[in-house]
mmCIF file of C-alpha atoms and ligand atoms in Angstrom:
data_model
loop_
_atom_site.group_PDB
_atom_site.id
_atom_site.type_symbol
_atom_site.label_atom_id
_atom_site.label_comp_id
_atom_site.label_asym_id
_atom_site.label_seq_id
_atom_site.Cartn_x
_atom_site.Cartn_y
_atom_site.Cartn_z
ATOM 1 C CA MET A 1 -23.308 -2.613 7.642
ATOM 2 C CA PRO A 2 -22.916 -0.575 4.386
ATOM 3 C CA ASN A 3 -24.498 -1.873 1.156
ATOM 4 C CA ARG A 4 -22.205 -3.577 -1.293
ATOM 5 C CA GLU A 5 -21.941 -2.526 -4.917
ATOM 6 C CA TYR A 6 -20.380 -4.962 -7.420
ATOM 7 C CA ASP A 7 -19.490 -8.555 -6.657
ATOM 8 C CA PHE A 8 -16.260 -10.270 -5.581
ATOM 9 C CA GLU A 9 -16.901 -13.299 -7.728
ATOM 10 C CA ALA A 10 -18.170 -11.722 -10.972
ATOM 11 C CA ASP A 11 -16.244 -8.425 -10.909
ATOM 12 C CA GLY A 12 -13.277 -9.114 -8.626
ATOM 13 C CA PHE A 13 -14.141 -6.155 -6.371
ATOM 14 C CA ILE A 14 -16.829 -4.541 -4.269
ATOM 15 C CA VAL A 15 -17.512 -0.980 -3.075
ATOM 16 C CA LEU A 16 -18.752 -0.152 0.429
ATOM 17 C CA ARG A 17 -20.178 3.352 0.801
ATOM 18 C CA LYS A 18 -19.823 5.656 3.837
ATOM 19 C CA VAL A 19 -17.655 3.391 5.961
ATOM 20 C CA PHE A 20 -15.906 6.300 7.716
ATOM 21 C CA ASP A 21 -17.673 9.320 9.232
ATOM 22 C CA GLU A 22 -16.748 12.983 8.781
ATOM 23 C CA ASN A 23 -14.918 13.263 12.134
ATOM 24 C CA THR A 24 -12.696 10.290 11.385
ATOM 25 C CA LEU A 25 -12.034 11.577 7.876
ATOM 26 C CA ALA A 26 -11.130 15.086 9.077
ATOM 27 C CA ALA A 27 -8.655 13.679 11.620
ATOM 28 C CA MET A 28 -7.145 11.280 9.064
ATOM 29 C CA ARG A 29 -6.893 13.960 6.374
ATOM 30 C CA LYS A 30 -5.009 16.230 8.792
ATOM 31 C CA LEU A 31 -2.613 13.501 9.922
ATOM 32 C CA LEU A 32 -2.016 12.085 6.436
ATOM 33 C CA THR A 33 -1.350 15.577 5.054
ATOM 34 C CA GLU A 34 1.256 16.098 7.796
ATOM 35 C CA ILE A 35 2.770 12.696 7.034
ATOM 36 C CA VAL A 36 3.076 13.684 3.355
ATOM 37 C CA LYS A 37 4.721 17.015 4.253
ATOM 38 C CA TYR A 38 7.157 15.244 6.575
ATOM 39 C CA ALA A 39 7.998 12.630 3.944
ATOM 40 C CA GLU A 40 8.621 15.338 1.376
ATOM 41 C CA ILE A 41 11.411 16.874 3.492
ATOM 42 C CA GLY A 42 13.374 13.672 2.902
ATOM 43 C CA LEU A 43 15.025 13.196 6.325
ATOM 44 C CA GLU A 44 16.669 10.002 7.577
ATOM 45 C CA ASP A 45 14.274 7.115 8.164
ATOM 46 C CA PRO A 46 14.567 5.685 11.696
ATOM 47 C CA PHE A 47 12.676 2.562 10.603
ATOM 48 C CA ALA A 48 14.770 1.938 7.483
ATOM 49 C CA ARG A 49 15.971 -1.482 8.705
ATOM 50 C CA TYR A 50 12.432 -2.789 8.836
ATOM 51 C CA TYR A 51 10.173 -0.882 6.498
ATOM 52 C CA LEU A 52 10.206 0.279 2.910
ATOM 53 C CA ARG A 53 11.443 3.790 2.291
ATOM 54 C CA HIS A 54 8.696 6.328 1.590
ATOM 55 C CA ARG A 55 8.490 7.463 -2.027
ATOM 56 C CA ALA A 56 7.054 10.960 -1.732
ATOM 57 C CA ASP A 57 8.235 11.613 -5.298
ATOM 58 C CA GLN A 58 5.914 8.877 -6.557
ATOM 59 C CA GLY A 59 3.025 9.212 -4.121
ATOM 60 C CA VAL A 60 3.497 6.044 -2.041
ATOM 61 C CA LEU A 61 4.239 6.098 1.700
ATOM 62 C CA TYR A 62 4.773 2.663 3.224
ATOM 63 C CA ASP A 63 3.875 0.881 6.452
ATOM 64 C CA LEU A 64 1.834 3.678 8.031
ATOM 65 C CA PHE A 65 0.010 1.117 10.201
ATOM 66 C CA GLN A 66 3.295 0.324 11.946
ATOM 67 C CA ARG A 67 4.652 3.886 11.985
ATOM 68 C CA HIS A 68 1.523 5.801 13.065
ATOM 69 C CA PRO A 69 -0.859 4.143 15.549
ATOM 70 C CA GLU A 70 -3.797 6.432 14.641
ATOM 71 C CA ILE A 71 -3.909 4.695 11.238
ATOM 72 C CA GLN A 72 -4.500 1.285 12.785
ATOM 73 C CA ALA A 73 -8.238 1.941 13.240
ATOM 74 C CA LEU A 74 -8.599 2.271 9.453
ATOM 75 C CA ALA A 75 -7.041 -1.119 8.757
ATOM 76 C CA ARG A 76 -9.026 -2.694 11.615
ATOM 77 C CA ASN A 77 -12.399 -1.233 10.573
ATOM 78 C CA PRO A 78 -15.079 -3.846 11.386
ATOM 79 C CA ASP A 79 -17.153 -3.219 8.214
ATOM 80 C CA ILE A 80 -14.094 -3.834 6.036
ATOM 81 C CA LEU A 81 -13.067 -6.945 7.976
ATOM 82 C CA GLU A 82 -16.634 -8.277 7.903
ATOM 83 C CA ALA A 83 -16.799 -7.844 4.105
ATOM 84 C CA LEU A 84 -13.434 -9.607 3.790
ATOM 85 C CA THR A 85 -14.663 -12.666 5.679
ATOM 86 C CA THR A 86 -16.714 -13.638 2.612
ATOM 87 C CA VAL A 87 -13.505 -14.145 0.628
ATOM 88 C CA LEU A 88 -10.862 -14.791 3.299
ATOM 89 C CA GLY A 89 -12.782 -16.555 6.046
ATOM 90 C CA PRO A 90 -12.968 -15.519 9.692
ATOM 91 C CA ASP A 91 -9.211 -15.162 10.387
ATOM 92 C CA ILE A 92 -7.464 -12.371 8.566
ATOM 93 C CA LEU A 93 -3.970 -10.932 8.686
ATOM 94 C CA LEU A 94 -2.590 -7.633 7.487
ATOM 95 C CA TYR A 95 -0.006 -8.309 4.788
ATOM 96 C CA GLU A 96 1.024 -4.834 3.634
ATOM 97 C CA ASN A 97 -0.224 -1.257 3.955
ATOM 98 C CA SER A 98 0.537 2.110 2.442
ATOM 99 C CA MET A 99 -0.896 5.469 1.492
ATOM 100 C CA VAL A 100 -1.228 6.204 -2.212
ATOM 101 C CA TYR A 101 -1.793 9.745 -3.438
ATOM 102 C CA LYS A 102 -1.231 11.951 -6.445
ATOM 103 C CA PRO A 103 1.640 14.380 -5.847
ATOM 104 C CA LYS A 104 0.935 17.529 -7.838
ATOM 105 C CA GLY A 105 3.220 18.374 -10.739
ATOM 106 C CA LYS A 106 4.794 14.884 -10.714
ATOM 107 C CA LYS A 107 4.396 12.002 -13.158
ATOM 108 C CA ASN A 108 1.693 10.216 -11.182
ATOM 109 C CA GLY A 109 -0.262 7.968 -13.567
ATOM 110 C CA VAL A 110 -0.179 4.244 -12.730
ATOM 111 C CA PRO A 111 -0.181 1.829 -15.707
ATOM 112 C CA PHE A 112 -2.393 -1.283 -15.658
ATOM 113 C CA HIS A 113 -1.099 -3.962 -13.306
ATOM 114 C CA GLN A 114 -2.055 -6.665 -10.824
ATOM 115 C CA ASP A 115 -0.899 -6.158 -7.245
ATOM 116 C CA PHE A 116 2.105 -8.177 -6.018
ATOM 117 C CA ILE A 117 2.453 -9.710 -9.475
ATOM 118 C CA SER A 118 6.076 -10.679 -8.771
ATOM 119 C CA ARG A 119 5.014 -12.912 -5.867
ATOM 120 C CA PRO A 120 2.664 -15.417 -7.522
ATOM 121 C CA ASP A 121 3.476 -18.206 -5.042
ATOM 122 C CA GLU A 122 2.229 -16.283 -2.044
ATOM 123 C CA PRO A 123 -1.331 -16.601 -0.670
ATOM 124 C CA LEU A 124 -4.073 -14.608 -2.426
ATOM 125 C CA LYS A 125 -4.546 -11.074 -1.158
ATOM 126 C CA PHE A 126 -7.452 -8.622 -1.094
ATOM 127 C CA ILE A 127 -6.829 -4.901 -0.912
ATOM 128 C CA ALA A 128 -9.073 -2.383 0.882
ATOM 129 C CA TRP A 129 -8.654 1.008 -0.792
ATOM 130 C CA MET A 130 -10.033 3.665 1.584
ATOM 131 C CA ALA A 131 -10.890 7.084 0.165
ATOM 132 C CA ILE A 132 -9.951 9.919 2.510
ATOM 133 C CA ASP A 133 -10.327 12.566 -0.227
ATOM 134 C CA PRO A 134 -12.802 12.570 -3.142
ATOM 135 C CA VAL A 135 -11.729 10.091 -5.834
ATOM 136 C CA THR A 136 -13.140 11.352 -9.134
ATOM 137 C CA GLU A 137 -12.821 10.248 -12.744
ATOM 138 C CA THR A 138 -10.410 13.074 -13.585
ATOM 139 C CA GLY A 139 -8.918 13.086 -10.091
ATOM 140 C CA GLY A 140 -7.190 9.722 -9.911
ATOM 141 C CA ALA A 141 -9.978 7.118 -9.659
ATOM 142 C CA LEU A 142 -8.833 3.525 -10.111
ATOM 143 C CA LYS A 143 -9.724 2.123 -13.543
ATOM 144 C CA ILE A 144 -10.599 -1.529 -13.099
ATOM 145 C CA ILE A 145 -11.243 -4.121 -15.791
ATOM 146 C CA PRO A 146 -14.030 -6.163 -14.165
ATOM 147 C CA GLY A 147 -13.661 -9.935 -14.167
ATOM 148 C CA THR A 148 -9.953 -9.973 -15.015
ATOM 149 C CA HIS A 149 -9.134 -11.683 -11.711
ATOM 150 C CA LYS A 150 -10.473 -14.887 -13.272
ATOM 151 C CA GLY A 151 -7.542 -15.112 -15.705
ATOM 152 C CA GLY A 152 -4.891 -15.574 -12.984
ATOM 153 C CA PHE A 153 -1.539 -13.813 -13.097
ATOM 154 C CA LEU A 154 -0.630 -12.145 -16.387
ATOM 155 C CA LYS A 155 2.802 -11.939 -17.980
ATOM 156 C CA TRP A 156 4.682 -8.926 -16.679
ATOM 157 C CA HIS A 157 7.895 -6.945 -16.866
ATOM 158 C CA ARG A 158 9.654 -4.553 -14.527
ATOM 159 C CA VAL A 159 10.520 -0.925 -15.292
ATOM 160 C CA LYS A 160 13.451 -0.161 -13.012
ATOM 161 C CA GLY A 161 13.470 2.957 -10.851
ATOM 162 C CA GLU A 162 9.700 3.417 -10.733
ATOM 163 C CA THR A 163 7.575 2.710 -7.663
ATOM 164 C CA HIS A 164 4.737 1.079 -9.587
ATOM 165 C CA HIS A 165 7.418 -0.777 -11.505
ATOM 166 C CA ASP A 166 5.753 -4.072 -12.391
ATOM 167 C CA ARG A 167 3.670 -3.761 -15.559
ATOM 168 C CA ALA A 168 1.150 -6.401 -16.609
ATOM 169 C CA ASP A 169 0.957 -7.424 -20.251
ATOM 170 C CA VAL A 170 -2.604 -6.311 -21.089
ATOM 171 C CA SER A 171 -2.207 -6.640 -24.860
ATOM 172 C CA HIS A 172 -4.851 -9.387 -25.073
ATOM 173 C CA LEU A 173 -7.354 -7.634 -22.767
ATOM 174 C CA ASP A 174 -10.054 -5.197 -23.822
ATOM 175 C CA THR A 175 -8.904 -2.177 -21.839
ATOM 176 C CA ASP A 176 -11.937 -0.193 -23.112
ATOM 177 C CA LYS A 177 -13.936 -2.266 -20.616
ATOM 178 C CA ALA A 178 -12.118 -0.562 -17.728
ATOM 179 C CA LYS A 179 -14.467 1.207 -15.304
ATOM 180 C CA PHE A 180 -13.558 4.268 -13.276
ATOM 181 C CA ILE A 181 -14.510 3.514 -9.667
ATOM 182 C CA THR A 182 -15.328 6.909 -8.215
ATOM 183 C CA LEU A 183 -15.511 7.238 -4.437
ATOM 184 C CA ASP A 184 -16.658 9.835 -1.941
ATOM 185 C CA PRO A 185 -14.534 10.371 1.145
ATOM 186 C CA GLY A 186 -15.317 7.513 3.516
ATOM 187 C CA ASP A 187 -16.108 4.972 0.757
ATOM 188 C CA VAL A 188 -13.988 1.834 0.460
ATOM 189 C CA LEU A 189 -13.167 -0.234 -2.607
ATOM 190 C CA ILE A 190 -12.067 -3.806 -1.858
ATOM 191 C CA PHE A 191 -10.434 -5.737 -4.706
ATOM 192 C CA ASN A 192 -8.837 -9.069 -5.493
ATOM 193 C CA GLN A 193 -5.107 -8.534 -6.155
ATOM 194 C CA LEU A 194 -5.557 -10.240 -9.548
ATOM 195 C CA VAL A 195 -8.067 -7.750 -10.944
ATOM 196 C CA VAL A 196 -6.280 -5.573 -13.512
ATOM 197 C CA HIS A 197 -6.243 -1.902 -12.536
ATOM 198 C CA GLY A 198 -4.399 1.390 -12.935
ATOM 199 C CA SER A 199 -5.069 5.114 -12.737
ATOM 200 C CA ASP A 200 -4.558 8.204 -14.885
ATOM 201 C CA GLU A 201 -2.356 11.147 -14.100
ATOM 202 C CA ALA A 202 -4.186 13.669 -11.859
ATOM 203 C CA HIS A 203 -3.441 17.098 -10.478
ATOM 204 C CA THR A 204 -6.456 18.082 -8.386
ATOM 205 C CA GLU A 205 -6.915 20.501 -5.478
ATOM 206 C CA SER A 206 -6.714 17.643 -2.968
ATOM 207 C CA LEU A 207 -3.861 15.128 -3.019
ATOM 208 C CA ARG A 208 -6.374 12.297 -3.521
ATOM 209 C CA LEU A 209 -5.332 10.735 -0.249
ATOM 210 C CA VAL A 210 -6.121 7.011 -0.154
ATOM 211 C CA TYR A 211 -5.007 4.536 2.499
ATOM 212 C CA ARG A 212 -4.719 0.938 1.343
ATOM 213 C CA ALA A 213 -4.322 -2.237 3.333
ATOM 214 C CA SER A 214 -3.773 -5.744 1.944
ATOM 215 C CA TYR A 215 -5.083 -8.792 3.737
ATOM 216 C CA GLN A 216 -4.635 -12.550 3.634
ATOM 217 C CA SER A 217 -6.400 -15.495 5.162
ATOM 218 C CA PHE A 218 -4.753 -17.708 7.759
ATOM 219 C CA ASP A 219 -4.376 -20.552 5.229
ATOM 220 C CA GLU A 220 -0.697 -19.680 5.165
ATOM 221 C CA ILE A 221 0.845 -17.186 7.579
ATOM 222 C CA TYR A 222 3.401 -15.171 5.690
ATOM 223 C CA VAL A 223 4.374 -11.485 5.622
ATOM 224 C CA PRO A 224 7.592 -10.210 4.059
ATOM 225 C CA ARG A 225 8.443 -7.649 6.749
ATOM 226 C CA GLY A 226 7.595 -7.520 10.452
ATOM 227 C CA ALA A 227 7.933 -5.529 13.688
ATOM 228 C CA PRO A 228 8.413 -2.900 15.054
ATOM 229 C CA ILE A 229 4.783 -1.810 15.176
ATOM 230 C CA VAL A 230 4.439 1.580 16.873
ATOM 231 C CA VAL A 231 1.612 1.586 19.404
ATOM 232 C CA ARG A 232 1.785 5.169 20.658
ATOM 233 C CA GLY A 233 3.198 8.507 19.455
ATOM 234 C CA GLY A 234 5.374 8.500 16.331
ATOM 235 C CA HIS A 235 3.883 11.799 15.119
ATOM 236 C CA PRO A 236 5.845 13.499 12.301
ATOM 237 C CA SER A 237 6.804 16.400 14.629
ATOM 238 C CA ALA A 238 8.345 13.965 17.151
ATOM 239 C CA LEU A 239 10.166 12.118 14.373
ATOM 240 C CA GLN A 240 11.544 15.349 13.037
ATOM 241 C CA ARG A 241 12.836 16.350 16.504
ATOM 242 C CA ARG A 242 14.650 13.056 16.986
ATOM 243 C CA PHE A 243 15.776 12.213 13.483
ATOM 244 C CA SER A 244 16.766 15.422 11.788
ATOM 245 C CA ARG A 245 19.678 14.391 9.582
ATOM 246 C CA PRO A 246 19.047 14.289 5.808
ATOM 247 C CA TYR A 247 18.180 10.858 4.440
ATOM 248 C CA GLU A 248 21.105 8.638 3.429
ATOM 249 C CA PRO A 249 20.504 5.174 1.978
ATOM 250 C CA PRO A 250 21.705 2.439 4.398
ATOM 251 C CA ARG A 251 25.271 1.368 3.537
ATOM 252 C CA LYS A 252 25.816 -2.209 2.408
ATOM 253 C CA LYS A 253 28.289 -3.980 4.710
ATOM 254 C CA ASN A 254 31.624 -4.812 3.176
ATOM 255 C CA ILE A 255 31.336 -8.383 1.849
ATOM 256 C CA ALA A 256 34.835 -9.451 3.044
ATOM 257 C CA ARG A 257 34.026 -8.220 6.538
ATOM 258 C CA ARG A 258 30.733 -10.133 6.491
ATOM 259 C CA ILE A 259 32.562 -13.398 5.611
ATOM 260 C CA VAL A 260 35.203 -12.838 8.306
ATOM 261 C CA ASN A 261 32.443 -12.107 10.855
ATOM 262 C CA ARG A 262 30.582 -15.252 9.883
ATOM 263 C CA ILE A 263 33.733 -17.445 10.203
ATOM 264 C CA GLY A 264 34.505 -15.786 13.543
ATOM 265 C CA ARG A 265 30.977 -16.470 14.778
ATOM 266 C CA SER A 266 31.078 -20.131 13.706
ATOM 267 C CA LEU A 267 34.410 -20.642 15.561
ATOM 268 C CA VAL A 268 32.910 -19.143 18.706
ATOM 269 C CA ASP A 269 29.745 -21.276 18.291
ATOM 270 C CA PHE A 270 31.939 -24.335 17.804
HETATM 271 O O1 AKG B 1 -2.479 5.425 -6.602
HETATM 272 C C1 AKG B 1 -3.002 5.000 -7.622
HETATM 273 O O2 AKG B 1 -3.638 5.718 -8.367
HETATM 274 C C2 AKG B 1 -2.877 3.542 -8.016
HETATM 275 C C3 AKG B 1 -2.667 2.690 -6.836
HETATM 276 C C4 AKG B 1 -2.800 1.234 -7.111
HETATM 277 O O3 AKG B 1 -2.698 0.767 -8.215
HETATM 278 C C5 AKG B 1 -3.048 0.352 -6.005
HETATM 279 O O4 AKG B 1 -3.281 0.833 -4.894
HETATM 280 O O5 AKG B 1 -3.020 -0.880 -6.218
#
């Protein structure tokens, strides 16, 4: 069991060192790099009805646990789950997961925020932030203001069109107290969703590949999106063979047709 640095209660986060070994990291780096390349081509998304659309322009690729079974071992890592039991108890569910990285040459800084700030009525979440690449101070480390989880949800506003669109009002916080949490590949940062964090713009040799998974206790079972969860295959090359048309956003159904369909269905049900 890796040593813990920092403290969930006092700081709002902990760091576990060397959770993943070199072989796992090499395999993950290769796969995640291919997933990024595939996402950047911008083809149709066969899972668009269920999952969020990848945002390769903004360095966030969603629901990799469901789309790529190799990723599932990261989210199910026993050291991470064991550390989470101290804050979530013995039964834990995966709420959301994504890869966050710093696309070169793009606007990729992330302003201070709290995760899932627009969903304050949902159960509390903890996020495991798994470094696949080095995460350095100038290369996209998270800046965390320790202890800010104790203040609850902050006021916020949304900036439309951006992936990290919900911005916390940090005007009354001392942002100079923010700490860069640097990580070696294989290290894992686990933080309370309420702890205020962000990251600076970075354009390093690596893409600063990080896989993140958010977890909840069983106090209330709720996730916003569900199946299908891919359990085998789903490699980018197979996706590209099967789904090779350029991406088109799903069309909204004509509202009049939807009403007619609903009336038709209720007559049949009657
Ligand atoms: O990718 C980043 O640098 C920021 C990501 C972030 O804020 C998060 O994972 O909650």
